[in-house]
């Protein structure tokens, strides 16, 4: 085991407030050539999966009273999992993770990246630029022409003002000097807090670390769903809740819906709000992945949740952080890469680049799951409602400034070793196996994803 590998996991494990001696329970292996990049993406992936696996093993030990199981992290399994959104197939059908209007564009003074995978974001982008809502081929040409006449910052400000998503490409130095970049640099990788002295509700003797726990999954897209997918693997009853007016991709859900159930509730409608409150009354964990302010208007602040349901573990994820001038901005992995200078570092003199996977999303997802697992461990020991917070920008800062690349066997990567097939309501589903594992732990999810939003708003077994 070499020091850079230890360093990445050690940094994350320390951020989780965990016992450093447990890192000796982790070993590593497998070819590491699956996520080639200039930045240490493989080290980020390896470290986040390692601490998530170790946190699962630790919680298993706490609940069973047995020694902490050993953890082995296989680089090939990790790389395959970080590409899971690109590798998933339903009856052999692939899907494009980015829509035609989600891409880089040349502005008068540089580059800008847009995100328009969802219909409402596409419509807002076109409206902001004064482009008719034509078919994609025509819209691409019209958007390119509109952006070519503006500076990158003009595009960013105009589109964000209209509720769309566009970010000017910045170099790492420019981001570091910006107000938001300065504030991100002053933050730890993640934060944890104990809100009160509520008693623990977990029962000893569970077969899996999260057995018997109910998780409200209020997340979308990738990082949050990766975290809750991992909690489902470890035995939690995970119910994802989306607003019916916000469309979701079934293809994305085929990847991140493993082990979960999915329903829709409009929290602004009285009947649906009552159903949500009934679910909350029996929840053990609440995971949110919306921009700050989006759920707080429904009274879902950590303080209000702790008062309503003492002993919860509350995990909050955002793109830009819950601070600074960008705190209420919408954001996605690809846009964070562009803002923080990653796109420049991974690009060429002619154009920006991108990481080989949505590594900020996946890595933050495993860190988020690890944070929940560690909060459950500490809660089981000493009680208390617990709060865990992460941001994609904080993971990006870690990747750019704190992680060192770890040498490994760069040849021989084969994702097929870590793919499997499962029957599902969408047909024969090919998907990545979970990279999170420990001795005696689960090797696959107990159920495939279903049709998004079609499950009843009740807990499993209710």
CSV table of C-alpha atoms in Angstrom, one decimal:
chain,number,residue,atom,x,y,z
A,1,UNK,CA,0.0,0.0,0.0
A,2,UNK,CA,1.6,3.3,-1.1
A,3,UNK,CA,1.3,6.6,0.7
A,4,UNK,CA,-0.7,8.6,-1.9
A,5,UNK,CA,-3.5,6.0,-1.7
A,6,UNK,CA,-3.4,6.3,2.1
A,7,UNK,CA,-3.4,10.0,1.8
A,8,UNK,CA,-6.6,10.3,-0.2
A,9,UNK,CA,-8.6,8.1,2.0
A,10,UNK,CA,-7.0,9.5,5.1
A,11,UNK,CA,-8.0,13.1,4.2
A,12,UNK,CA,-11.6,12.0,3.6
A,13,UNK,CA,-11.7,9.8,6.7
A,14,UNK,CA,-10.4,12.6,8.9
A,15,UNK,CA,-13.0,14.9,7.5
A,16,UNK,CA,-15.6,12.4,8.6
A,17,UNK,CA,-14.3,12.6,12.1
A,18,UNK,CA,-13.4,8.9,12.2
A,19,UNK,CA,-10.9,6.8,14.0
A,20,UNK,CA,-7.7,6.8,11.8
A,21,UNK,CA,-6.7,3.4,13.0
A,22,UNK,CA,-9.5,1.8,11.1
A,23,UNK,CA,-7.8,2.7,7.8
A,24,UNK,CA,-5.7,-0.4,8.4
A,25,UNK,CA,-8.8,-2.4,7.6
A,26,UNK,CA,-8.7,-1.3,4.0
A,27,UNK,CA,-6.7,-2.8,1.1
A,28,UNK,CA,-6.5,-1.9,-2.5
A,29,UNK,CA,-6.0,-3.8,-5.8
A,30,UNK,CA,-7.0,-4.1,-9.4
A,31,UNK,CA,-5.9,-2.2,-12.6
A,32,UNK,CA,-6.3,1.6,-12.2
A,33,UNK,CA,-6.4,2.8,-15.8
A,34,UNK,CA,-10.2,3.2,-16.0
A,35,UNK,CA,-10.4,7.0,-15.4
A,36,UNK,CA,-7.4,8.6,-17.2
A,37,UNK,CA,-7.0,12.3,-16.6
A,38,UNK,CA,-4.5,15.0,-15.8
A,39,UNK,CA,-6.0,15.5,-12.4
A,40,UNK,CA,-6.0,12.6,-9.8
A,41,UNK,CA,-9.5,11.4,-10.7
A,42,UNK,CA,-8.7,7.8,-9.9
A,43,UNK,CA,-7.4,8.8,-6.5
A,44,UNK,CA,-10.6,10.7,-5.8
A,45,UNK,CA,-12.7,7.8,-6.9
A,46,UNK,CA,-10.7,5.2,-4.9
A,47,UNK,CA,-10.6,7.3,-1.7
A,48,UNK,CA,-14.4,8.1,-1.7
A,49,UNK,CA,-15.4,4.5,-2.2
A,50,UNK,CA,-12.8,3.4,0.4
A,51,UNK,CA,-14.2,5.7,3.1
A,52,UNK,CA,-17.8,4.8,2.2
A,53,UNK,CA,-17.0,1.1,2.4
A,54,UNK,CA,-15.1,1.5,5.7
A,55,UNK,CA,-18.0,3.6,7.1
A,56,UNK,CA,-20.4,0.8,6.2
A,57,UNK,CA,-18.1,-1.8,7.8
A,58,UNK,CA,-17.8,0.3,10.9
A,59,UNK,CA,-21.6,0.7,11.3
A,60,UNK,CA,-22.0,-3.0,10.7
A,61,UNK,CA,-19.6,-3.6,13.6
A,62,UNK,CA,-21.4,-1.2,15.9
A,63,UNK,CA,-24.8,-2.8,15.2
A,64,UNK,CA,-23.6,-6.4,15.5
A,65,UNK,CA,-21.0,-6.1,18.2
A,66,UNK,CA,-18.4,-7.9,16.0
A,67,UNK,CA,-15.0,-6.6,14.9
A,68,UNK,CA,-15.0,-4.2,12.0
A,69,UNK,CA,-14.9,-6.3,8.8
A,70,UNK,CA,-12.1,-5.9,6.3
A,71,UNK,CA,-12.6,-3.7,3.2
A,72,UNK,CA,-11.1,-4.3,-0.2
A,73,UNK,CA,-11.3,-1.6,-2.8
A,74,UNK,CA,-10.9,-2.8,-6.4
A,75,UNK,CA,-9.9,0.0,-8.8
A,76,UNK,CA,-11.6,-1.7,-11.7
A,77,UNK,CA,-14.9,-1.9,-9.8
A,78,UNK,CA,-14.5,1.7,-8.7
A,79,UNK,CA,-13.9,3.0,-12.3
A,80,UNK,CA,-16.8,1.0,-13.6
A,81,UNK,CA,-19.1,2.4,-10.9
A,82,UNK,CA,-18.0,6.0,-11.7
A,83,UNK,CA,-19.0,5.4,-15.3
A,84,UNK,CA,-22.3,3.7,-14.3
A,85,UNK,CA,-24.5,6.4,-15.8
A,86,UNK,CA,-22.8,5.9,-19.2
A,87,UNK,CA,-22.8,2.1,-19.1
A,88,UNK,CA,-26.4,1.3,-18.1
A,89,UNK,CA,-28.5,-0.4,-20.8
A,90,UNK,CA,-32.2,-1.4,-20.9
A,91,UNK,CA,-32.6,-4.3,-23.4
A,92,UNK,CA,-29.4,-3.2,-25.0
A,93,UNK,CA,-30.4,0.4,-25.5
A,94,UNK,CA,-27.9,3.1,-24.5
A,95,UNK,CA,-28.8,6.7,-23.8
A,96,UNK,CA,-27.0,10.0,-24.1
A,97,UNK,CA,-26.2,11.6,-20.8
A,98,UNK,CA,-26.1,15.1,-22.3
A,99,UNK,CA,-28.8,16.7,-24.5
A,100,UNK,CA,-27.7,18.6,-27.7
A,101,UNK,CA,-27.9,22.0,-26.0
A,102,UNK,CA,-25.8,20.8,-23.0
A,103,UNK,CA,-22.3,21.6,-24.3
A,104,UNK,CA,-19.5,24.1,-24.7
A,105,UNK,CA,-20.0,27.2,-26.8
A,106,UNK,CA,-17.6,29.8,-28.1
A,107,UNK,CA,-18.3,33.3,-26.8
A,108,UNK,CA,-16.6,36.5,-27.9
A,109,UNK,CA,-13.9,36.2,-25.2
A,110,UNK,CA,-13.8,32.6,-24.3
A,111,UNK,CA,-16.0,29.6,-23.6
A,112,UNK,CA,-19.2,29.0,-21.8
A,113,UNK,CA,-21.0,25.7,-20.9
A,114,UNK,CA,-24.7,25.2,-20.7
A,115,UNK,CA,-26.9,22.5,-19.2
A,116,UNK,CA,-30.2,21.9,-20.8
A,117,UNK,CA,-31.0,18.2,-20.2
A,118,UNK,CA,-34.4,19.0,-18.7
A,119,UNK,CA,-37.1,20.6,-20.8
A,120,UNK,CA,-37.6,23.5,-18.5
A,121,UNK,CA,-33.9,24.3,-18.5
A,122,UNK,CA,-33.8,24.1,-22.3
A,123,UNK,CA,-36.8,26.4,-22.5
A,124,UNK,CA,-35.2,29.0,-20.2
A,125,UNK,CA,-31.9,28.9,-22.1
A,126,UNK,CA,-33.6,29.5,-25.4
A,127,UNK,CA,-35.8,32.3,-23.9
A,128,UNK,CA,-32.8,34.0,-22.3
A,129,UNK,CA,-31.0,34.1,-25.6
A,130,UNK,CA,-34.0,35.0,-27.7
A,131,UNK,CA,-34.0,31.8,-29.6
A,132,UNK,CA,-37.2,30.1,-30.7
A,133,UNK,CA,-37.9,26.7,-29.3
A,134,UNK,CA,-37.1,24.9,-32.5
A,135,UNK,CA,-35.9,21.3,-33.1
A,136,UNK,CA,-32.5,20.6,-31.6
A,137,UNK,CA,-30.6,20.8,-34.9
A,138,UNK,CA,-32.0,24.3,-35.6
A,139,UNK,CA,-31.7,25.4,-32.0
A,140,UNK,CA,-28.0,24.4,-31.8
A,141,UNK,CA,-27.2,26.7,-34.7
A,142,UNK,CA,-29.3,29.6,-33.3
A,143,UNK,CA,-27.8,29.3,-29.8
A,144,UNK,CA,-24.3,29.2,-31.2
A,145,UNK,CA,-24.9,32.4,-33.2
A,146,UNK,CA,-26.5,34.1,-30.1
A,147,UNK,CA,-23.6,33.2,-27.8
A,148,UNK,CA,-21.0,34.1,-30.4
A,149,UNK,CA,-22.1,37.7,-30.1
A,150,UNK,CA,-21.8,37.9,-26.2
A,151,UNK,CA,-19.0,37.6,-23.7
A,152,UNK,CA,-19.0,34.4,-21.6
A,153,UNK,CA,-20.0,36.3,-18.5
A,154,UNK,CA,-22.8,38.0,-20.3
A,155,UNK,CA,-24.2,34.6,-21.3
A,156,UNK,CA,-23.8,33.3,-17.7
A,157,UNK,CA,-25.6,36.3,-16.2
A,158,UNK,CA,-28.3,36.5,-18.8
A,159,UNK,CA,-29.2,32.8,-18.6
A,160,UNK,CA,-29.0,32.5,-14.8
A,161,UNK,CA,-31.3,35.6,-14.6
A,162,UNK,CA,-33.8,33.6,-16.6
A,163,UNK,CA,-33.6,30.6,-14.4
A,164,UNK,CA,-31.4,28.6,-16.9
A,165,UNK,CA,-27.9,27.2,-16.5
A,166,UNK,CA,-24.8,28.5,-18.2
A,167,UNK,CA,-21.3,29.1,-16.7
A,168,UNK,CA,-18.4,30.9,-18.2
A,169,UNK,CA,-15.2,28.9,-18.3
A,170,UNK,CA,-12.7,30.2,-15.8
A,171,UNK,CA,-9.1,29.2,-15.1
A,172,UNK,CA,-8.3,27.9,-11.7
A,173,UNK,CA,-6.5,31.2,-10.8
A,174,UNK,CA,-9.6,33.2,-11.8
A,175,UNK,CA,-11.9,31.0,-9.7
A,176,UNK,CA,-9.5,31.1,-6.7
A,177,UNK,CA,-9.7,34.9,-6.8
A,178,UNK,CA,-13.5,35.1,-7.1
A,179,UNK,CA,-15.6,35.7,-4.0
A,180,UNK,CA,-17.2,32.3,-4.3
A,181,UNK,CA,-13.9,30.6,-4.9
A,182,UNK,CA,-12.3,32.2,-1.9
A,183,UNK,CA,-15.2,31.0,0.3
A,184,UNK,CA,-15.0,27.5,-1.1
A,185,UNK,CA,-11.2,27.4,-0.3
A,186,UNK,CA,-12.0,28.2,3.3
A,187,UNK,CA,-14.4,25.3,3.7
A,188,UNK,CA,-13.5,21.7,4.7
A,189,UNK,CA,-14.2,18.8,2.4
A,190,UNK,CA,-17.5,18.3,4.3
A,191,UNK,CA,-19.0,19.4,7.6
A,192,UNK,CA,-20.8,17.4,10.3
A,193,UNK,CA,-22.7,18.7,13.3
A,194,UNK,CA,-24.8,17.4,16.2
A,195,UNK,CA,-27.9,19.5,16.6
A,196,UNK,CA,-29.4,18.2,19.8
A,197,UNK,CA,-29.4,15.4,22.4
A,198,UNK,CA,-32.1,13.2,20.9
A,199,UNK,CA,-31.8,9.5,21.8
A,200,UNK,CA,-30.8,6.9,19.2
A,201,UNK,CA,-33.5,4.7,17.8
A,202,UNK,CA,-31.5,2.0,16.0
A,203,UNK,CA,-31.7,-1.6,17.1
A,204,UNK,CA,-28.7,-3.8,17.6
A,205,UNK,CA,-28.2,-7.1,15.8
A,206,UNK,CA,-29.1,-5.9,12.2
A,207,UNK,CA,-27.9,-8.1,9.4
A,208,UNK,CA,-27.0,-5.1,7.3
A,209,UNK,CA,-25.7,-1.7,8.4
A,210,UNK,CA,-28.8,0.2,7.4
A,211,UNK,CA,-31.4,-2.6,8.0
A,212,UNK,CA,-34.6,-1.2,9.5
A,213,UNK,CA,-33.8,2.4,8.6
A,214,UNK,CA,-36.1,4.5,6.5
A,215,UNK,CA,-34.5,7.1,4.1
A,216,UNK,CA,-36.4,10.0,2.5
A,217,UNK,CA,-34.6,10.7,-0.7
A,218,UNK,CA,-35.2,14.3,-1.9
A,219,UNK,CA,-32.4,14.4,-4.5
A,220,UNK,CA,-32.1,14.5,-8.2
A,221,UNK,CA,-29.7,13.7,-11.1
A,222,UNK,CA,-26.6,12.0,-9.8
A,223,UNK,CA,-24.7,12.8,-6.6
A,224,UNK,CA,-27.6,12.5,-4.2
A,225,UNK,CA,-29.1,9.5,-5.9
A,226,UNK,CA,-25.7,7.7,-5.9
A,227,UNK,CA,-25.6,8.3,-2.1
A,228,UNK,CA,-29.1,7.0,-1.5
A,229,UNK,CA,-28.6,4.1,-3.9
A,230,UNK,CA,-25.6,3.1,-1.7
A,231,UNK,CA,-27.8,3.3,1.5
A,232,UNK,CA,-30.3,1.0,-0.2
A,233,UNK,CA,-27.6,-1.5,-1.0
A,234,UNK,CA,-26.8,-1.5,2.7
A,235,UNK,CA,-30.3,-2.4,3.7
A,236,UNK,CA,-32.2,0.9,4.0
A,237,UNK,CA,-35.7,1.3,2.9
A,238,UNK,CA,-35.2,4.3,0.5
A,239,UNK,CA,-38.2,6.2,-0.9
A,240,UNK,CA,-37.3,8.8,-3.5
A,241,UNK,CA,-39.8,11.7,-3.7
A,242,UNK,CA,-39.9,14.1,-6.7
A,243,UNK,CA,-42.3,16.9,-7.5
A,244,UNK,CA,-44.7,15.8,-10.2
A,245,UNK,CA,-44.1,19.0,-12.2
A,246,UNK,CA,-40.4,18.3,-12.5
A,247,UNK,CA,-39.6,15.8,-15.2
A,248,UNK,CA,-37.0,13.1,-14.7
A,249,UNK,CA,-35.2,10.8,-17.1
A,250,UNK,CA,-36.2,7.1,-16.8
A,251,UNK,CA,-32.8,6.3,-18.3
A,252,UNK,CA,-31.0,8.1,-15.4
A,253,UNK,CA,-33.3,6.4,-12.9
A,254,UNK,CA,-32.3,3.0,-14.4
A,255,UNK,CA,-28.9,3.7,-13.0
A,256,UNK,CA,-29.5,5.5,-9.8
A,257,UNK,CA,-32.8,4.0,-8.8
A,258,UNK,CA,-31.3,0.6,-7.9
A,259,UNK,CA,-32.7,-0.7,-4.6
A,260,UNK,CA,-35.2,2.1,-4.2
A,261,UNK,CA,-38.8,2.9,-4.7
A,262,UNK,CA,-39.9,6.2,-6.3
A,263,UNK,CA,-43.0,8.4,-5.9
A,264,UNK,CA,-44.1,12.0,-6.6
A,265,UNK,CA,-45.6,14.4,-4.2
A,266,UNK,CA,-46.4,18.1,-4.6
A,267,UNK,CA,-45.4,19.7,-1.2
A,268,UNK,CA,-47.4,22.8,-2.1
A,269,UNK,CA,-50.6,20.8,-2.3
A,270,UNK,CA,-52.4,20.0,1.0
A,271,UNK,CA,-53.1,16.3,0.5
A,272,UNK,CA,-49.6,15.5,-0.8
A,273,UNK,CA,-48.1,17.6,2.1
A,274,UNK,CA,-50.0,15.5,4.6
A,275,UNK,CA,-48.7,12.3,3.0
A,276,UNK,CA,-45.2,13.7,3.2
A,277,UNK,CA,-45.6,14.6,6.8
A,278,UNK,CA,-46.7,11.0,7.6
A,279,UNK,CA,-43.6,9.6,5.8
A,280,UNK,CA,-41.4,12.1,7.7
A,281,UNK,CA,-42.9,10.9,11.0
A,282,UNK,CA,-41.4,7.5,10.5
A,283,UNK,CA,-38.1,8.5,8.7
A,284,UNK,CA,-34.6,7.9,10.1
A,285,UNK,CA,-32.6,9.7,7.5
A,286,UNK,CA,-33.5,12.7,5.2
A,287,UNK,CA,-31.2,13.4,2.2
A,288,UNK,CA,-31.7,16.6,0.2
A,289,UNK,CA,-30.0,17.6,-3.0
A,290,UNK,CA,-31.8,20.7,-4.1
A,291,UNK,CA,-30.2,24.2,-4.2
A,292,UNK,CA,-30.3,26.1,-0.9
A,293,UNK,CA,-33.7,27.7,-0.4
A,294,UNK,CA,-35.7,25.3,-2.6
A,295,UNK,CA,-36.9,23.1,0.3
A,296,UNK,CA,-36.5,25.6,3.1
A,297,UNK,CA,-39.7,27.4,1.9
A,298,UNK,CA,-41.6,24.2,2.9
A,299,UNK,CA,-40.2,24.4,6.4
A,300,UNK,CA,-37.6,21.7,5.8
A,301,UNK,CA,-34.6,23.4,7.6
A,302,UNK,CA,-32.4,21.1,9.7
A,303,UNK,CA,-33.7,22.9,12.9
A,304,UNK,CA,-37.3,22.3,11.9
A,305,UNK,CA,-36.7,18.7,11.0
A,306,UNK,CA,-34.9,18.1,14.2
A,307,UNK,CA,-37.8,19.6,16.2
A,308,UNK,CA,-40.3,17.6,14.2
A,309,UNK,CA,-38.4,14.3,14.2
A,310,UNK,CA,-35.7,14.3,16.9
A,311,UNK,CA,-32.9,11.8,16.2
A,312,UNK,CA,-32.9,12.2,12.4
A,313,UNK,CA,-29.8,12.1,10.3
A,314,UNK,CA,-30.1,15.0,7.9
A,315,UNK,CA,-27.7,15.2,4.9
A,316,UNK,CA,-27.7,18.2,2.6
A,317,UNK,CA,-26.0,18.4,-0.8
A,318,UNK,CA,-25.6,21.5,-3.0
A,319,UNK,CA,-23.6,22.4,-6.1
A,320,UNK,CA,-21.9,25.6,-5.1
A,321,UNK,CA,-22.2,25.5,-1.3
A,322,UNK,CA,-24.6,27.1,1.2
A,323,UNK,CA,-22.6,30.3,1.4
A,324,UNK,CA,-21.4,33.1,-0.9
A,325,UNK,CA,-23.0,34.9,-3.9
A,326,UNK,CA,-23.5,31.6,-5.7
A,327,UNK,CA,-25.3,29.8,-2.9
A,328,UNK,CA,-28.8,29.8,-4.5
A,329,UNK,CA,-27.6,29.0,-8.0
A,330,UNK,CA,-28.6,25.8,-9.7
A,331,UNK,CA,-25.6,23.7,-10.7
A,332,UNK,CA,-24.4,20.4,-12.1
A,333,UNK,CA,-21.1,18.5,-12.1
A,334,UNK,CA,-20.3,19.7,-15.7
A,335,UNK,CA,-20.9,23.3,-14.7
A,336,UNK,CA,-18.8,23.1,-11.5
A,337,UNK,CA,-15.9,21.7,-13.6
A,338,UNK,CA,-16.1,24.7,-15.9
A,339,UNK,CA,-16.4,27.3,-13.1
A,340,UNK,CA,-13.5,25.9,-10.9
A,341,UNK,CA,-10.9,25.6,-13.7
A,342,UNK,CA,-11.1,21.9,-14.1
A,343,UNK,CA,-12.2,22.2,-17.7
A,344,UNK,CA,-9.2,24.4,-18.5
A,345,UNK,CA,-6.8,21.9,-16.7
A,346,UNK,CA,-8.3,19.0,-18.6
A,347,UNK,CA,-8.5,20.8,-21.9
A,348,UNK,CA,-6.1,22.0,-24.6
A,349,UNK,CA,-5.1,25.5,-25.9
A,350,UNK,CA,-8.0,25.1,-28.5
A,351,UNK,CA,-10.9,24.1,-26.2
A,352,UNK,CA,-11.8,23.2,-22.7
A,353,UNK,CA,-12.0,19.6,-21.6
A,354,UNK,CA,-13.8,17.4,-19.1
A,355,UNK,CA,-13.1,14.7,-16.6
A,356,UNK,CA,-13.5,11.1,-17.9
A,357,UNK,CA,-16.6,10.7,-15.7
A,358,UNK,CA,-19.0,12.8,-13.7
A,359,UNK,CA,-16.4,12.3,-11.0
A,360,UNK,CA,-17.5,15.2,-8.8
A,361,UNK,CA,-21.0,13.8,-8.7
A,362,UNK,CA,-20.0,10.2,-8.1
A,363,UNK,CA,-17.3,11.1,-5.6
A,364,UNK,CA,-19.5,13.5,-3.6
A,365,UNK,CA,-22.2,10.8,-3.7
A,366,UNK,CA,-20.0,8.3,-2.0
A,367,UNK,CA,-18.8,10.9,0.5
A,368,UNK,CA,-22.4,11.8,1.2
A,369,UNK,CA,-23.3,8.2,1.9
A,370,UNK,CA,-20.2,7.9,4.1
A,371,UNK,CA,-21.2,10.9,6.0
A,372,UNK,CA,-24.7,9.4,6.7
A,373,UNK,CA,-23.2,6.1,7.8
A,374,UNK,CA,-20.7,7.8,10.1
A,375,UNK,CA,-23.5,10.0,11.5
A,376,UNK,CA,-25.5,6.8,12.2
A,377,UNK,CA,-22.5,5.3,13.9
A,378,UNK,CA,-21.9,8.3,16.2
A,379,UNK,CA,-25.6,8.6,16.8
A,380,UNK,CA,-25.9,5.0,17.9
A,381,UNK,CA,-23.0,5.6,20.3
A,382,UNK,CA,-24.1,8.9,21.8
A,383,UNK,CA,-27.4,10.0,20.3
A,384,UNK,CA,-28.3,13.3,18.8
A,385,UNK,CA,-29.9,14.6,15.6
A,386,UNK,CA,-27.0,14.8,13.1
A,387,UNK,CA,-26.4,17.1,10.1
A,388,UNK,CA,-24.0,16.4,7.2
A,389,UNK,CA,-23.3,18.9,4.5
A,390,UNK,CA,-21.3,18.6,1.2
A,391,UNK,CA,-21.0,20.6,-2.0
A,392,UNK,CA,-19.7,19.7,-5.4
A,393,UNK,CA,-17.4,22.7,-5.4
A,394,UNK,CA,-15.7,21.5,-2.1
A,395,UNK,CA,-15.1,18.1,-3.8
A,396,UNK,CA,-13.7,20.0,-6.8
A,397,UNK,CA,-11.3,22.0,-4.6
A,398,UNK,CA,-10.1,18.8,-3.0
A,399,UNK,CA,-9.5,17.2,-6.4
A,400,UNK,CA,-7.5,20.2,-7.7
A,401,UNK,CA,-5.6,21.3,-4.7
A,402,UNK,CA,-5.3,18.5,-2.1
A,403,UNK,CA,-5.2,15.1,-3.8
A,404,UNK,CA,-2.0,13.5,-5.2
A,405,UNK,CA,-2.1,11.0,-8.0
A,406,UNK,CA,-1.4,7.4,-6.9
A,407,UNK,CA,0.7,5.1,-9.1
A,408,UNK,CA,-1.1,1.9,-10.1
A,409,UNK,CA,-1.4,-0.6,-12.8
A,410,UNK,CA,-2.7,1.5,-15.7
A,411,UNK,CA,-3.3,-1.4,-18.1
A,412,UNK,CA,-6.0,-4.0,-18.3
A,413,UNK,CA,-9.2,-2.1,-17.4
A,414,UNK,CA,-12.3,-4.0,-18.4
A,415,UNK,CA,-15.7,-2.7,-17.2
A,416,UNK,CA,-17.3,-6.0,-18.3
A,417,UNK,CA,-15.9,-7.7,-15.2
A,418,UNK,CA,-18.1,-5.4,-13.0
A,419,UNK,CA,-21.3,-5.3,-15.0
A,420,UNK,CA,-24.3,-7.6,-14.5
A,421,UNK,CA,-27.8,-8.0,-15.8
A,422,UNK,CA,-31.1,-7.9,-14.0
A,423,UNK,CA,-34.7,-8.2,-15.0
A,424,UNK,CA,-36.6,-5.0,-14.4
A,425,UNK,CA,-39.9,-3.3,-15.4
A,426,UNK,CA,-37.9,-1.6,-18.2
A,427,UNK,CA,-36.7,-4.9,-19.6
A,428,UNK,CA,-33.3,-6.6,-19.2
A,429,UNK,CA,-31.2,-4.1,-17.4
A,430,UNK,CA,-27.4,-4.1,-17.7
A,431,UNK,CA,-25.8,-2.1,-14.9
A,432,UNK,CA,-22.6,-1.7,-12.8
A,433,UNK,CA,-22.2,-3.7,-9.7
A,434,UNK,CA,-21.7,-1.7,-6.5
A,435,UNK,CA,-18.1,-0.8,-5.6
A,436,UNK,CA,-18.9,-0.4,-1.9
A,437,UNK,CA,-18.2,-3.7,-0.2
A,438,UNK,CA,-16.7,-5.3,2.9
A,439,UNK,CA,-16.3,-8.9,4.1
A,440,UNK,CA,-19.7,-10.4,4.5
A,441,UNK,CA,-21.5,-7.4,3.0
A,442,UNK,CA,-24.0,-7.3,0.1
A,443,UNK,CA,-22.7,-7.7,-3.4
A,444,UNK,CA,-25.7,-6.4,-5.3
A,445,UNK,CA,-29.0,-4.5,-4.7
A,446,UNK,CA,-32.0,-6.4,-3.5
A,447,UNK,CA,-34.3,-5.0,-6.1
A,448,UNK,CA,-33.9,-3.3,-9.6
A,449,UNK,CA,-35.2,0.2,-10.2
A,450,UNK,CA,-38.8,0.5,-11.2
A,451,UNK,CA,-40.7,3.0,-13.3
A,452,UNK,CA,-39.9,6.5,-12.0
A,453,UNK,CA,-42.5,8.0,-9.8
A,454,UNK,CA,-45.0,5.1,-9.9
A,455,UNK,CA,-44.6,3.7,-6.4
A,456,UNK,CA,-47.1,4.4,-3.6
A,457,UNK,CA,-46.0,7.1,-1.1
A,458,UNK,CA,-45.7,4.6,1.8
A,459,UNK,CA,-42.8,2.9,3.5
A,460,UNK,CA,-41.9,-0.6,2.4
A,461,UNK,CA,-44.0,-3.2,4.2
A,462,UNK,CA,-46.6,-0.5,5.2
